[in-house]
Amino acid sequence: MSETAIQTPPPAPPTDLDEAVRKKRFRRLIITIVLVSLGIHLAAGLIAGAIIVARYFTAPPAVFVAQKDVRLPAQEREHKMNMASFDGLAPKPSFTDKLQSSRPSAFSLPELPKIPLDQMLPLDPSAIISDQVTSLTGVGGRGNGNGNGLGGGGGTGSGISFFGVQTTAKRILLLYDISKTVNSAVVRAGVPMTKIRDETARLINGLSPNTRFGMAEFAQNFAFFNAELVPASEGNRAAAQEWLGEYFALEGSMPQGVPGTVTGSPGFLVLLDAAFKMQPDVIMIISDGSFQRNGLNNIETDEIEKELQRLQLTLPQPAKIHFIGVGMKPEIEKGLRRAIARYGGGGKVTELRR
């Protein structure tokens, strides 16, 4: 039997009906793709909208932030406000000249009778307030310039005189050596500790309100009246008088219970460092110049000179240091005079006299 090849018949040519069916399927496919795409976008939009709306119904998480609260001390803020108000109460200028005319007039007015204006109240409200503020500030605010160290310096500080030392200060710090050797020396000089305490009280009472002051007593330990220089307000003056009456040493040793006492025999150099941190412009020291470190070794004047050199560089301008010596040994006095002359900011060394 002979094998015959099986041939596949050629495909029939497309007809118009097949072309129409193909186009119809293609349109259906396009429409399906568009609808699916629209559905996907619509679903995504609904989900995103639901998420955004849901945020407004959920409570935000609690956030704790610690912010630094910067506040001025009440006394310093009140003092600055009072001084700013006082500076702004300058009386208004007034016209006191007589009215004159360079042309003749048809008639002339007689001169007004003289009226005692000092008996009349000022009509300018600013003048009234200015007078009231001046009366509140008192003599200390204006300064009387007497010889007892009670003079005020007006708006630039207080002019003071303390045991023969004349100076002007906006920020003054008083340091008292209360050791037994100094106590004996001031008695021999005729100026006992009670006299030093009373002179200090009079000095503080004479400071102007825009002056800041501080005090400290020291031997092996030391204690400050306040941790910073305080304005010479009425309340601070009263507190200083109370501190002098209760805690000022009169017997050659630190009294018991002095607030803020630094113990451990830190020495004079540590006291100087604490004093310069208050940024005074005048420091007055009453001492015999004999200082010990931890109650054992003497502090030489060369060390004091180097410490003054270092501490003066920490201030905007050098502090004026006045050393009021009592019973000083010649070699100590010589060394202190050299140290104060070089790094005392223009201060001097004097002797305590009655």
CSV table of C-alpha atoms in Angstrom, one decimal:
chain,number,residue,atom,x,y,z
A,1,MET,CA,0.0,0.0,0.0
A,2,SER,CA,1.4,3.3,-0.9
A,3,GLU,CA,1.6,6.0,1.6
A,4,THR,CA,-0.1,9.3,0.8
A,5,ALA,CA,0.9,12.6,2.4
A,6,ILE,CA,-1.8,14.3,4.6
A,7,GLN,CA,-2.0,17.9,3.7
A,8,THR,CA,-3.7,20.5,5.9
A,9,PRO,CA,-6.1,22.7,4.0
A,10,PRO,CA,-5.1,26.4,4.0
A,11,PRO,CA,-7.1,28.7,6.4
A,12,ALA,CA,-10.1,30.3,5.0
A,13,PRO,CA,-9.8,34.0,4.4
A,14,PRO,CA,-11.3,36.2,7.1
A,15,THR,CA,-14.8,37.3,6.5
A,16,ASP,CA,-16.5,40.5,7.4
A,17,LEU,CA,-18.3,38.7,10.2
A,18,ASP,CA,-15.0,37.6,11.8
A,19,GLU,CA,-13.6,41.1,11.6
A,20,ALA,CA,-16.7,42.5,13.4
A,21,VAL,CA,-16.4,39.9,16.2
A,22,ARG,CA,-12.7,40.7,16.7
A,23,LYS,CA,-13.4,44.4,17.0
A,24,LYS,CA,-16.2,43.8,19.4
A,25,ARG,CA,-14.0,41.7,21.6
A,26,PHE,CA,-11.2,44.4,21.5
A,27,ARG,CA,-13.7,47.1,22.6
A,28,ARG,CA,-14.9,44.9,25.4
A,29,LEU,CA,-11.3,44.4,26.6
A,30,ILE,CA,-10.5,48.1,26.5
A,31,ILE,CA,-13.7,48.9,28.5
A,32,THR,CA,-12.9,46.2,31.0
A,33,ILE,CA,-9.4,47.5,31.5
A,34,VAL,CA,-10.7,51.1,32.0
A,35,LEU,CA,-13.4,50.0,34.4
A,36,VAL,CA,-10.9,47.9,36.4
A,37,SER,CA,-8.5,50.9,36.5
A,38,LEU,CA,-11.3,53.2,37.6
A,39,GLY,CA,-12.3,50.7,40.3
A,40,ILE,CA,-8.8,50.5,41.6
A,41,HIS,CA,-8.4,54.3,41.7
A,42,LEU,CA,-11.8,54.7,43.4
A,43,ALA,CA,-11.0,52.1,46.0
A,44,ALA,CA,-7.6,53.7,46.7
A,45,GLY,CA,-9.3,57.1,47.1
A,46,LEU,CA,-11.9,55.7,49.5
A,47,ILE,CA,-9.2,54.0,51.6
A,48,ALA,CA,-7.1,57.2,51.7
A,49,GLY,CA,-10.1,59.4,52.6
A,50,ALA,CA,-11.0,57.0,55.3
A,51,ILE,CA,-7.5,57.1,56.7
A,52,ILE,CA,-7.4,61.0,56.6
A,53,VAL,CA,-10.8,61.3,58.2
A,54,ALA,CA,-9.9,58.7,60.9
A,55,ARG,CA,-7.1,60.9,62.0
A,56,TYR,CA,-9.5,63.6,63.2
A,57,PHE,CA,-11.4,61.1,65.4
A,58,THR,CA,-8.3,59.7,67.1
A,59,ALA,CA,-6.7,61.5,70.0
A,60,PRO,CA,-3.2,62.8,69.4
A,61,PRO,CA,-0.4,61.1,71.5
A,62,ALA,CA,0.7,63.0,74.6
A,63,VAL,CA,3.9,64.9,74.2
A,64,PHE,CA,5.8,66.1,77.2
A,65,VAL,CA,8.2,69.0,76.6
A,66,ALA,CA,10.3,70.5,79.4
A,67,GLN,CA,10.9,74.2,78.6
A,68,LYS,CA,13.3,76.4,80.4
A,69,ASP,CA,11.5,79.1,82.4
A,70,VAL,CA,13.6,82.2,82.5
A,71,ARG,CA,12.6,84.5,85.3
A,72,LEU,CA,14.3,87.4,87.0
A,73,PRO,CA,14.4,87.5,90.8
A,74,ALA,CA,11.4,89.4,92.1
A,75,GLN,CA,13.5,92.0,93.9
A,76,GLU,CA,15.8,92.7,91.0
A,77,ARG,CA,12.9,92.9,88.5
A,78,GLU,CA,10.9,95.2,90.8
A,79,HIS,CA,14.0,97.4,91.3
A,80,LYS,CA,14.7,97.7,87.6
A,81,MET,CA,11.1,98.6,86.9
A,82,ASN,CA,11.1,101.2,89.6
A,83,MET,CA,14.3,102.8,88.3
A,84,ALA,CA,13.0,102.8,84.7
A,85,SER,CA,9.9,104.5,85.8
A,86,PHE,CA,11.9,107.0,87.8
A,87,ASP,CA,14.2,107.8,84.8
A,88,GLY,CA,11.1,108.3,82.6
A,89,LEU,CA,9.5,110.9,84.9
A,90,ALA,CA,11.6,113.9,83.8
A,91,PRO,CA,9.4,117.0,84.0
A,92,LYS,CA,8.3,118.5,80.8
A,93,PRO,CA,9.9,121.8,79.6
A,94,SER,CA,8.0,124.9,80.4
A,95,PHE,CA,8.0,128.3,78.8
A,96,THR,CA,8.6,131.0,81.4
A,97,ASP,CA,9.5,134.1,79.3
A,98,LYS,CA,7.2,137.0,79.1
A,99,LEU,CA,5.2,137.6,75.9
A,100,GLN,CA,6.6,140.6,74.0
A,101,SER,CA,5.5,142.3,70.8
A,102,SER,CA,7.8,144.3,68.5
A,103,ARG,CA,4.8,146.4,67.2
A,104,PRO,CA,2.9,149.0,69.1
A,105,SER,CA,-0.6,148.0,70.0
A,106,ALA,CA,-3.7,150.0,70.6
A,107,PHE,CA,-3.7,149.2,74.3
A,108,SER,CA,-1.3,147.8,76.8
A,109,LEU,CA,-2.0,145.3,79.5
A,110,PRO,CA,-0.8,145.8,83.0
A,111,GLU,CA,1.7,143.3,84.4
A,112,LEU,CA,0.2,140.5,86.4
A,113,PRO,CA,0.7,140.6,90.1
A,114,LYS,CA,3.3,138.4,91.6
A,115,ILE,CA,1.9,135.2,92.9
A,116,PRO,CA,3.7,132.9,95.3
A,117,LEU,CA,4.1,130.0,93.0
A,118,ASP,CA,5.8,127.9,95.6
A,119,GLN,CA,2.5,127.7,97.5
A,120,MET,CA,0.6,126.4,94.4
A,121,LEU,CA,0.4,122.8,93.3
A,122,PRO,CA,2.0,122.0,89.9
A,123,LEU,CA,-0.5,121.6,87.2
A,124,ASP,CA,1.7,119.2,85.2
A,125,PRO,CA,0.9,115.6,86.3
A,126,SER,CA,4.4,114.4,85.4
A,127,ALA,CA,5.8,117.0,87.8
A,128,ILE,CA,3.5,115.8,90.6
A,129,ILE,CA,4.5,112.2,90.1
A,130,SER,CA,8.2,113.2,89.8
A,131,ASP,CA,8.0,115.0,93.2
A,132,GLN,CA,6.3,111.9,94.8
A,133,VAL,CA,9.0,109.5,93.4
A,134,THR,CA,11.7,111.9,94.7
A,135,SER,CA,10.2,111.9,98.1
A,136,LEU,CA,10.0,108.1,98.2
A,137,THR,CA,13.7,107.7,97.3
A,138,GLY,CA,14.8,109.9,100.2
A,139,VAL,CA,18.2,111.3,100.8
A,140,GLY,CA,20.0,108.0,100.0
A,141,GLY,CA,18.7,108.2,96.4
A,142,ARG,CA,20.1,111.7,95.8
A,143,GLY,CA,23.2,111.4,98.0
A,144,ASN,CA,24.1,114.0,100.7
A,145,GLY,CA,27.9,113.6,100.3
A,146,ASN,CA,28.7,113.9,104.0
A,147,GLY,CA,31.9,112.7,105.6
A,148,ASN,CA,30.5,109.6,107.3
A,149,GLY,CA,30.4,107.5,104.2
A,150,LEU,CA,26.6,108.0,103.9
A,151,GLY,CA,26.7,110.0,100.6
A,152,GLY,CA,24.9,108.8,97.5
A,153,GLY,CA,26.1,109.1,94.0
A,154,GLY,CA,22.9,109.8,92.3
A,155,GLY,CA,22.4,107.7,89.2
A,156,THR,CA,26.0,106.5,89.0
A,157,GLY,CA,26.3,104.7,92.3
A,158,SER,CA,27.1,105.7,95.8
A,159,GLY,CA,30.0,107.9,97.0
A,160,ILE,CA,31.2,106.4,100.2
A,161,SER,CA,33.9,106.9,102.8
A,162,PHE,CA,34.8,103.9,105.0
A,163,PHE,CA,37.5,104.4,107.6
A,164,GLY,CA,39.3,107.0,105.5
A,165,VAL,CA,38.9,105.3,102.1
A,166,GLN,CA,37.0,107.5,99.6
A,167,THR,CA,35.5,105.8,96.6
A,168,THR,CA,32.4,105.5,94.4
A,169,ALA,CA,30.7,102.2,93.8
A,170,LYS,CA,27.7,100.7,92.0
A,171,ARG,CA,28.6,97.2,93.3
A,172,ILE,CA,30.4,97.1,96.6
A,173,LEU,CA,31.6,94.0,98.7
A,174,LEU,CA,32.9,94.2,102.2
A,175,LEU,CA,35.1,91.4,103.6
A,176,TYR,CA,35.9,91.2,107.3
A,177,ASP,CA,38.7,89.2,108.9
A,178,ILE,CA,37.3,88.0,112.2
A,179,SER,CA,40.2,85.9,113.5
A,180,LYS,CA,41.6,86.3,117.0
A,181,THR,CA,44.7,88.1,115.8
A,182,VAL,CA,42.6,90.7,114.0
A,183,ASN,CA,40.3,91.0,117.0
A,184,SER,CA,43.2,91.8,119.3
A,185,ALA,CA,44.8,94.2,116.7
A,186,VAL,CA,41.6,96.3,116.3
A,187,VAL,CA,41.3,96.7,120.0
A,188,ARG,CA,44.9,98.0,120.2
A,189,ALA,CA,44.1,100.3,117.3
A,190,GLY,CA,41.2,101.7,119.2
A,191,VAL,CA,38.6,100.5,116.7
A,192,PRO,CA,37.0,97.4,118.2
A,193,MET,CA,34.8,95.1,116.1
A,194,THR,CA,31.7,96.8,117.5
A,195,LYS,CA,32.9,100.1,115.9
A,196,ILE,CA,33.5,98.3,112.6
A,197,ARG,CA,30.0,96.8,112.8
A,198,ASP,CA,28.4,100.2,113.5
A,199,GLU,CA,30.3,101.9,110.7
A,200,THR,CA,29.2,99.2,108.3
A,201,ALA,CA,25.6,99.7,109.4
A,202,ARG,CA,25.9,103.5,108.7
A,203,LEU,CA,27.5,102.8,105.4
A,204,ILE,CA,24.7,100.5,104.2
A,205,ASN,CA,22.0,102.9,105.3
A,206,GLY,CA,23.6,105.6,103.2
A,207,LEU,CA,23.8,103.6,100.0
A,208,SER,CA,21.6,104.8,97.1
A,209,PRO,CA,18.8,102.4,95.9
A,210,ASN,CA,20.6,101.8,92.6
A,211,THR,CA,23.7,100.4,94.4
A,212,ARG,CA,24.2,96.7,95.2
A,213,PHE,CA,26.1,95.6,98.2
A,214,GLY,CA,27.3,92.4,100.0
A,215,MET,CA,29.3,91.4,103.1
A,216,ALA,CA,31.3,88.4,104.2
A,217,GLU,CA,33.2,87.5,107.4
A,218,PHE,CA,36.0,85.0,107.4
A,219,ALA,CA,38.7,83.4,109.5
A,220,GLN,CA,39.4,79.7,108.6
A,221,ASN,CA,35.8,79.4,107.4
A,222,PHE,CA,33.7,82.2,105.7
A,223,ALA,CA,30.1,83.2,105.3
A,224,PHE,CA,28.4,85.7,103.0
A,225,PHE,CA,25.4,87.8,103.9
A,226,ASN,CA,23.8,86.8,100.6
A,227,ALA,CA,24.9,84.6,97.8
A,228,GLU,CA,24.9,87.6,95.4
A,229,LEU,CA,25.0,91.4,95.7
A,230,VAL,CA,21.6,92.8,96.5
A,231,PRO,CA,20.1,96.2,95.8
A,232,ALA,CA,20.2,98.7,98.7
A,233,SER,CA,16.4,98.7,99.0
A,234,GLU,CA,14.7,99.3,102.3
A,235,GLY,CA,14.0,95.6,102.9
A,236,ASN,CA,17.6,94.5,102.1
A,237,ARG,CA,19.0,97.2,104.3
A,238,ALA,CA,16.9,96.0,107.2
A,239,ALA,CA,18.0,92.4,106.5
A,240,ALA,CA,21.6,93.5,106.5
A,241,GLN,CA,21.2,95.3,109.9
A,242,GLU,CA,19.6,92.1,111.3
A,243,TRP,CA,22.5,90.0,110.0
A,244,LEU,CA,25.1,92.4,111.5
A,245,GLY,CA,23.3,92.4,114.8
A,246,GLU,CA,23.0,88.6,115.0
A,247,TYR,CA,25.9,87.1,113.1
A,248,PHE,CA,28.7,89.6,113.0
A,249,ALA,CA,31.6,88.1,115.0
A,250,LEU,CA,32.8,90.2,117.9
A,251,GLU,CA,34.8,87.6,119.9
A,252,GLY,CA,37.5,86.4,117.4
A,253,SER,CA,35.6,83.3,116.0
A,254,MET,CA,32.8,82.5,113.7
A,255,PRO,CA,29.4,82.6,115.5
A,256,GLN,CA,27.3,79.4,115.6
A,257,GLY,CA,24.6,79.0,113.1
A,258,VAL,CA,25.6,81.6,110.5
A,259,PRO,CA,23.6,80.9,107.4
A,260,GLY,CA,25.6,79.8,104.3
A,261,THR,CA,28.9,79.1,106.3
A,262,VAL,CA,31.5,77.4,104.1
A,263,THR,CA,33.4,75.1,106.4
A,264,GLY,CA,36.5,73.0,106.0
A,265,SER,CA,39.1,75.8,106.4
A,266,PRO,CA,39.0,76.6,102.7
A,267,GLY,CA,41.3,79.7,103.1
A,268,PHE,CA,41.5,83.3,101.9
A,269,LEU,CA,42.1,82.3,98.2
A,270,VAL,CA,38.8,80.4,98.0
A,271,LEU,CA,37.0,83.4,99.6
A,272,LEU,CA,38.5,85.7,96.9
A,273,ASP,CA,37.3,83.4,94.2
A,274,ALA,CA,33.8,83.4,95.6
A,275,ALA,CA,33.9,87.2,96.0
A,276,PHE,CA,34.9,87.8,92.4
A,277,LYS,CA,32.1,85.6,91.1
A,278,MET,CA,29.7,88.3,92.4
A,279,GLN,CA,31.3,90.8,90.0
A,280,PRO,CA,31.8,93.7,92.3
A,281,ASP,CA,33.5,96.9,91.2
A,282,VAL,CA,34.8,97.8,94.7
A,283,ILE,CA,36.1,95.3,97.3
A,284,MET,CA,37.1,96.5,100.8
A,285,ILE,CA,39.0,94.1,103.0
A,286,ILE,CA,39.8,94.6,106.7
A,287,SER,CA,42.5,92.2,107.9
A,288,ASP,CA,46.0,91.9,109.3
A,289,GLY,CA,47.1,90.1,106.1
A,290,SER,CA,48.1,86.9,107.8
A,291,PHE,CA,46.2,84.1,106.0
A,292,GLN,CA,46.5,80.3,106.4
A,293,ARG,CA,45.7,77.4,104.1
A,294,ASN,CA,43.6,74.7,105.9
A,295,GLY,CA,44.7,76.2,109.2
A,296,LEU,CA,48.3,75.0,108.7
A,297,ASN,CA,50.4,76.7,106.1
A,298,ASN,CA,50.7,80.4,105.6
A,299,ILE,CA,49.5,81.9,102.2
A,300,GLU,CA,52.3,84.0,100.9
A,301,THR,CA,51.6,87.4,99.4
A,302,ASP,CA,53.1,86.2,96.0
A,303,GLU,CA,50.2,83.6,95.9
A,304,ILE,CA,47.7,86.4,96.6
A,305,GLU,CA,49.2,88.5,93.8
A,306,LYS,CA,48.9,85.7,91.3
A,307,GLU,CA,45.4,84.9,92.3
A,308,LEU,CA,44.4,88.6,91.9
A,309,GLN,CA,45.9,88.6,88.5
A,310,ARG,CA,43.9,85.6,87.5
A,311,LEU,CA,40.6,86.8,89.0
A,312,GLN,CA,40.8,90.3,87.6
A,313,LEU,CA,40.7,88.8,84.1
A,314,THR,CA,37.3,87.2,84.8
A,315,LEU,CA,35.6,90.6,85.2
A,316,PRO,CA,34.5,93.0,82.4
A,317,GLN,CA,36.7,95.6,84.1
A,318,PRO,CA,39.1,95.2,87.0
A,319,ALA,CA,37.6,95.6,90.5
A,320,LYS,CA,39.1,98.3,92.7
A,321,ILE,CA,40.5,96.6,95.8
A,322,HIS,CA,41.0,98.5,99.0
A,323,PHE,CA,42.9,96.7,101.7
A,324,ILE,CA,42.4,98.2,105.2
A,325,GLY,CA,45.2,96.7,107.3
A,326,VAL,CA,45.4,96.4,111.0
A,327,GLY,CA,48.5,95.1,112.9
A,328,MET,CA,50.2,94.0,109.7
A,329,LYS,CA,53.8,92.8,109.8
A,330,PRO,CA,56.2,94.8,107.7
A,331,GLU,CA,57.0,92.0,105.2
A,332,ILE,CA,53.2,91.3,104.7
A,333,GLU,CA,52.4,94.9,104.3
A,334,LYS,CA,55.1,95.3,101.7
A,335,GLY,CA,53.9,92.3,99.7
A,336,LEU,CA,50.3,93.4,99.8
A,337,ARG,CA,51.1,96.9,98.7
A,338,ARG,CA,52.9,95.4,95.7
A,339,ALA,CA,50.0,93.0,94.9
A,340,ILE,CA,47.4,95.8,95.2
A,341,ALA,CA,49.5,98.2,93.2
A,342,ARG,CA,49.7,95.7,90.3
A,343,TYR,CA,46.4,94.0,90.3
A,344,GLY,CA,44.2,96.0,92.7
A,345,GLY,CA,42.4,98.0,89.9
A,346,GLY,CA,43.5,101.3,91.3
A,347,GLY,CA,42.9,100.5,94.9
A,348,LYS,CA,45.3,101.0,97.8
A,349,VAL,CA,46.5,99.7,101.1
A,350,THR,CA,45.7,101.8,104.2
A,351,GLU,CA,45.9,101.5,108.0
A,352,LEU,CA,42.8,101.2,110.2
A,353,ARG,CA,42.6,104.2,112.5
A,354,ARG,CA,40.0,105.5,114.9
